[in-house]
Tab-separated table of C-alpha atoms in Angstrom:
chain	number	residue	atom	x	y	z
A	1	MET	CA	276.341	211.633	-11.575
A	2	MET	CA	276.407	207.872	-10.981
A	3	MET	CA	273.715	207.978	-8.289
A	4	GLN	CA	271.214	209.205	-10.903
A	5	TRP	CA	271.203	205.671	-12.314
A	6	PHE	CA	270.077	204.200	-9.004
A	7	PRO	CA	266.517	203.700	-7.737
A	8	GLU	CA	265.449	206.448	-5.364
A	9	ASN	CA	266.841	205.923	-1.879
A	10	ILE	CA	264.185	205.818	0.874
A	11	SER	CA	266.300	204.193	3.598
A	12	THR	CA	268.018	205.765	6.577
A	13	TYR	CA	271.199	203.817	5.791
A	14	GLY	CA	270.878	204.022	2.001
A	15	GLN	CA	273.177	207.030	1.713
A	16	GLY	CA	275.989	205.040	3.331
A	17	VAL	CA	275.450	202.126	0.928
A	18	ASP	CA	275.471	204.499	-2.051
A	19	HIS	CA	278.705	206.063	-0.823
A	20	VAL	CA	280.414	202.659	-0.633
A	21	ILE	CA	279.250	201.811	-4.162
A	22	GLN	CA	280.466	205.178	-5.414
A	23	VAL	CA	283.929	204.668	-3.873
A	24	ILE	CA	284.179	201.218	-5.492
A	25	TYR	CA	282.948	202.633	-8.808
A	26	TRP	CA	285.610	205.346	-8.968
A	27	ILE	CA	288.462	203.106	-7.782
A	28	VAL	CA	287.627	200.280	-10.177
A	29	GLY	CA	286.866	202.740	-12.982
A	30	ALA	CA	290.192	204.546	-12.616
A	31	TRP	CA	292.106	201.250	-12.408
A	32	PHE	CA	290.301	199.982	-15.518
A	33	VAL	CA	291.316	203.081	-17.498
A	34	VAL	CA	294.967	202.763	-16.382
A	35	VAL	CA	295.197	199.057	-17.208
A	36	GLU	CA	293.457	199.348	-20.573
A	37	GLY	CA	295.717	202.295	-21.403
A	38	LEU	CA	298.789	200.183	-20.625
A	39	PHE	CA	297.474	197.334	-22.758
A	40	LEU	CA	296.968	199.713	-25.686
A	41	TYR	CA	300.448	201.166	-25.216
A	42	PHE	CA	302.063	197.709	-25.151
A	43	ILE	CA	300.121	196.615	-28.238
A	44	LEU	CA	301.422	199.598	-30.165
A	45	ARG	CA	304.902	199.722	-28.625
A	46	TYR	CA	305.685	196.030	-29.083
A	47	ARG	CA	303.710	195.285	-32.212
A	48	ARG	CA	305.181	193.027	-34.832
A	49	LYS	CA	307.986	194.650	-36.865
A	50	ASP	CA	310.100	193.472	-39.762
A	51	GLY	CA	313.487	192.172	-38.640
A	52	VAL	CA	312.488	191.961	-34.956
A	53	ARG	CA	311.925	188.527	-33.443
A	54	ALA	CA	309.962	187.788	-30.317
A	55	ALA	CA	312.005	186.571	-27.356
A	56	TYR	CA	311.042	184.563	-24.270
A	57	GLU	CA	311.558	186.352	-20.947
A	58	PRO	CA	311.315	184.161	-17.807
A	59	GLY	CA	310.174	187.093	-15.647
A	60	THR	CA	312.709	186.577	-12.856
A	61	SER	CA	314.370	189.979	-13.002
A	62	GLY	CA	313.542	192.739	-10.554
A	63	LYS	CA	311.954	194.825	-13.299
A	64	ALA	CA	309.735	191.948	-14.427
A	65	LEU	CA	308.660	191.128	-10.877
A	66	ALA	CA	307.837	194.785	-10.276
A	67	TRP	CA	305.107	194.584	-12.926
A	68	ILE	CA	303.402	191.989	-10.714
A	69	LEU	CA	304.250	193.106	-7.188
A	70	ILE	CA	303.576	196.842	-7.544
A	71	PRO	CA	300.036	196.393	-8.972
A	72	ALA	CA	299.362	193.774	-6.288
A	73	VAL	CA	300.335	196.234	-3.547
A	74	VAL	CA	298.264	199.018	-5.139
A	75	ILE	CA	295.202	196.773	-5.392
A	76	LEU	CA	295.671	195.641	-1.790
A	77	GLY	CA	295.769	199.301	-0.748
A	78	PHE	CA	292.529	199.959	-2.653
A	79	ASP	CA	290.891	196.945	-0.968
A	80	VAL	CA	291.911	198.163	2.480
A	81	GLY	CA	290.541	201.620	1.662
A	82	ILE	CA	287.218	200.145	0.543
A	83	ASP	CA	287.040	198.050	3.730
A	84	LEU	CA	287.582	201.154	5.861
A	85	VAL	CA	284.713	202.909	4.078
A	86	GLN	CA	282.276	200.000	4.112
A	87	GLY	CA	283.011	198.702	7.625
A	88	PRO	CA	280.832	201.211	9.523
A	89	VAL	CA	278.012	200.821	6.978
A	90	TRP	CA	278.120	197.026	7.282
A	91	ASN	CA	278.078	197.272	11.071
A	92	GLU	CA	275.057	199.586	11.037
A	93	ILE	CA	273.050	197.378	8.685
A	94	LYS	CA	274.090	193.849	9.606
A	95	LEU	CA	275.481	193.834	13.130
A	96	THR	CA	273.312	196.315	15.012
A	97	LEU	CA	269.557	195.773	15.235
A	98	PRO	CA	267.380	198.491	16.799
A	99	ALA	CA	267.119	197.857	20.533
A	100	LYS	CA	263.432	198.821	20.537
A	101	PRO	CA	261.975	198.289	17.053
A	102	ASP	CA	258.583	199.751	16.253
A	103	GLN	CA	257.526	196.514	14.602
A	104	ILE	CA	258.697	192.958	13.894
A	105	ILE	CA	257.652	191.288	10.642
A	106	ARG	CA	258.160	187.679	9.553
A	107	ILE	CA	259.015	186.983	5.902
A	108	LYS	CA	259.240	183.533	4.308
A	109	GLY	CA	260.416	182.924	0.761
A	110	LYS	CA	259.045	179.923	-1.118
A	111	GLN	CA	258.628	178.992	-4.759
A	112	PHE	CA	257.547	181.492	-5.972
A	113	VAL	CA	256.068	183.980	-3.488
A	114	TRP	CA	256.957	185.958	-0.387
A	115	ASP	CA	254.751	184.882	2.520
A	116	ILE	CA	254.651	187.820	4.944
A	117	THR	CA	253.246	187.930	8.473
A	118	HIS	CA	252.500	191.405	9.876
A	119	PRO	CA	251.511	192.108	13.476
A	120	GLY	CA	247.904	193.224	13.789
A	121	ARG	CA	246.485	196.019	15.882
A	122	ASP	CA	248.059	194.610	19.049
A	123	GLY	CA	251.539	195.117	17.534
A	124	ALA	CA	252.664	191.559	18.369
A	125	LEU	CA	253.279	188.475	16.246
A	126	ASP	CA	251.784	185.029	16.888
A	127	THR	CA	248.479	186.421	18.103
A	128	ALA	CA	244.961	186.095	16.720
A	129	ASP	CA	245.056	189.338	14.753
A	130	ASP	CA	248.234	188.655	12.727
A	131	ILE	CA	247.871	189.693	9.082
A	132	GLN	CA	249.067	187.314	6.363
A	133	THR	CA	249.879	188.655	2.892
A	134	LEU	CA	251.523	187.319	-0.242
A	135	ASN	CA	254.107	189.582	-1.914
A	136	GLN	CA	252.737	192.693	-0.172
A	137	LEU	CA	254.856	194.252	2.590
A	138	ASN	CA	253.083	197.079	4.432
A	139	VAL	CA	254.978	199.277	6.899
A	140	PRO	CA	254.439	202.643	8.605
A	141	LEU	CA	256.471	205.628	7.497
A	142	ASN	CA	259.663	206.211	9.544
A	143	ALA	CA	259.085	203.090	11.657
A	144	LYS	CA	262.077	200.951	12.626
A	145	ILE	CA	261.180	197.552	11.211
A	146	VAL	CA	262.974	194.350	12.222
A	147	PHE	CA	262.324	191.384	9.936
A	148	GLU	CA	262.815	187.666	10.527
A	149	LEU	CA	263.671	186.095	7.172
A	150	THR	CA	263.647	182.423	6.231
A	151	ALA	CA	262.970	180.128	3.279
A	152	GLU	CA	260.777	177.069	2.935
A	153	ASP	CA	262.414	175.201	0.070
A	154	VAL	CA	265.501	176.673	-1.659
A	155	ILE	CA	267.688	179.744	-1.213
A	156	HIS	CA	265.900	182.982	-2.084
A	157	SER	CA	267.103	186.570	-1.720
A	158	LEU	CA	264.925	189.382	-0.436
A	159	TRP	CA	265.647	192.460	-2.562
A	160	LEU	CA	264.241	195.920	-1.880
A	161	PRO	CA	266.323	198.217	-4.112
A	162	ASN	CA	264.851	201.468	-2.806
A	163	LEU	CA	265.839	200.461	0.726
A	164	ARG	CA	269.305	199.358	-0.466
A	165	LEU	CA	268.455	196.034	1.143
A	166	LYS	CA	269.346	192.570	-0.148
A	167	GLN	CA	269.450	189.546	2.131
A	168	ASP	CA	269.549	185.823	1.344
A	169	ALA	CA	266.773	183.658	2.758
A	170	VAL	CA	268.149	180.221	3.676
A	171	PRO	CA	266.089	177.093	4.479
A	172	GLY	CA	266.498	176.075	8.117
A	173	ARG	CA	267.779	179.479	9.217
A	174	THR	CA	266.085	182.612	10.494
A	175	ILE	CA	268.081	185.704	9.573
A	176	LYS	CA	267.231	189.019	11.178
A	177	GLY	CA	267.646	192.435	9.614
A	178	TRP	CA	266.087	195.856	9.757
A	179	PHE	CA	265.176	198.969	7.808
A	180	GLN	CA	263.507	202.336	8.227
A	181	ALA	CA	261.618	203.726	5.226
A	182	THR	CA	261.597	207.525	5.001
A	183	LYS	CA	259.197	208.229	2.124
A	184	GLU	CA	255.607	207.211	1.420
A	185	GLY	CA	254.884	205.239	-1.716
A	186	ASP	CA	254.896	201.860	-3.409
A	187	TYR	CA	258.240	200.274	-4.221
A	188	PRO	CA	259.339	197.000	-5.862
A	189	LEU	CA	260.128	193.866	-3.900
A	190	ALA	CA	261.780	190.937	-5.671
A	191	CYS	CA	263.876	187.800	-5.351
A	192	ALA	CA	267.514	188.302	-6.364
A	193	GLU	CA	268.545	184.628	-6.243
A	194	LEU	CA	267.773	182.220	-9.082
A	195	CYS	CA	265.358	179.881	-7.316
A	196	GLY	CA	263.668	177.890	-10.060
A	197	SER	CA	261.571	178.183	-13.196
A	198	GLY	CA	259.255	180.792	-11.673
A	199	HIS	CA	262.021	183.003	-10.289
A	200	GLY	CA	261.110	185.926	-12.553
A	201	THR	CA	257.545	185.994	-11.208
A	202	MET	CA	258.596	186.183	-7.550
A	203	ARG	CA	257.814	189.850	-7.216
A	204	GLY	CA	255.811	192.028	-4.897
A	205	GLN	CA	255.568	195.519	-3.473
A	206	LEU	CA	256.635	197.449	-0.429
A	207	HIS	CA	253.923	199.867	0.677
A	208	VAL	CA	255.144	202.680	2.939
A	209	LEU	CA	252.092	204.292	4.524
A	210	ASN	CA	251.600	207.403	6.631
A	211	PRO	CA	250.251	206.732	10.146
A	212	ALA	CA	246.604	207.363	9.224
A	213	ASP	CA	246.696	205.152	6.140
A	214	TYR	CA	248.575	202.431	8.007
A	215	GLN	CA	245.984	202.436	10.797
A	216	LYS	CA	243.251	202.201	8.165
A	217	TRP	CA	245.041	199.233	6.582
A	218	LEU	CA	245.304	197.566	10.005
A	219	ASP	CA	241.616	198.112	10.713
A	220	GLU	CA	240.602	196.696	7.336
A	221	ASN	CA	242.862	193.649	7.428
A	222	SER	CA	243.290	192.576	11.065
A	223	PRO	CA	241.137	189.534	11.863
A	224	GLN	CA	238.736	190.237	14.694
A	225	SER	CA	239.625	188.557	17.951
A	226	PRO	CA	237.005	186.159	19.408
A	227	GLU	CA	236.181	188.727	22.099
A	228	VAL	CA	235.431	191.424	19.524
A	229	SER	CA	233.423	188.993	17.372
A	230	SER	CA	231.260	187.930	20.336
A	231	LEU	CA	230.479	191.553	21.178
A	232	GLY	CA	229.092	192.015	17.702
A	233	HIS	CA	226.348	189.368	18.230
């Protein structure tokens, strides 16, 4: 039921992220209902009554301490359970990059755009046919993409909700991450960190293209190398 509220998942690891969120949702939701129920009971049970005066209780008895210690132990148990569920997901997303990625993309956040460098037809960065875009991230369907993320001025946060991906971009640091998009289409890309007066305009799109359309995009946007240009004269 809860997952119907979420943007469509198009990531290979998105199901794991959704499962972690669902576990947290049900644990916190159940605890909220229990606590609010106790509050309501105490309000009614110990409401003001004629002839009954309030009394100060220092809370040093075993019964009083139990009201603090038992919930603390229960919450600690919930936290450990959540950690056990999220640990493998965190490791897959954050600690293990694909050994042989299909593509490496460089992304730089700056007020108030995403400056993205794609490899051209040669598949390598820092060559003559690199493709520069603003706010437009183009990737092939089912390709394992490694990104190198940084920021030019202040902290930004790369947010691709359909990929279940959110990663801070920090000035002076290059942070690597990865994703694999499993469905063609256009999906929102935004900044999730308040970064200045134009924060709300720092938006773009992720374009997931099938192999033929991606090759067409490469052909249309890759700068011609000097060798190719000279052959045309």
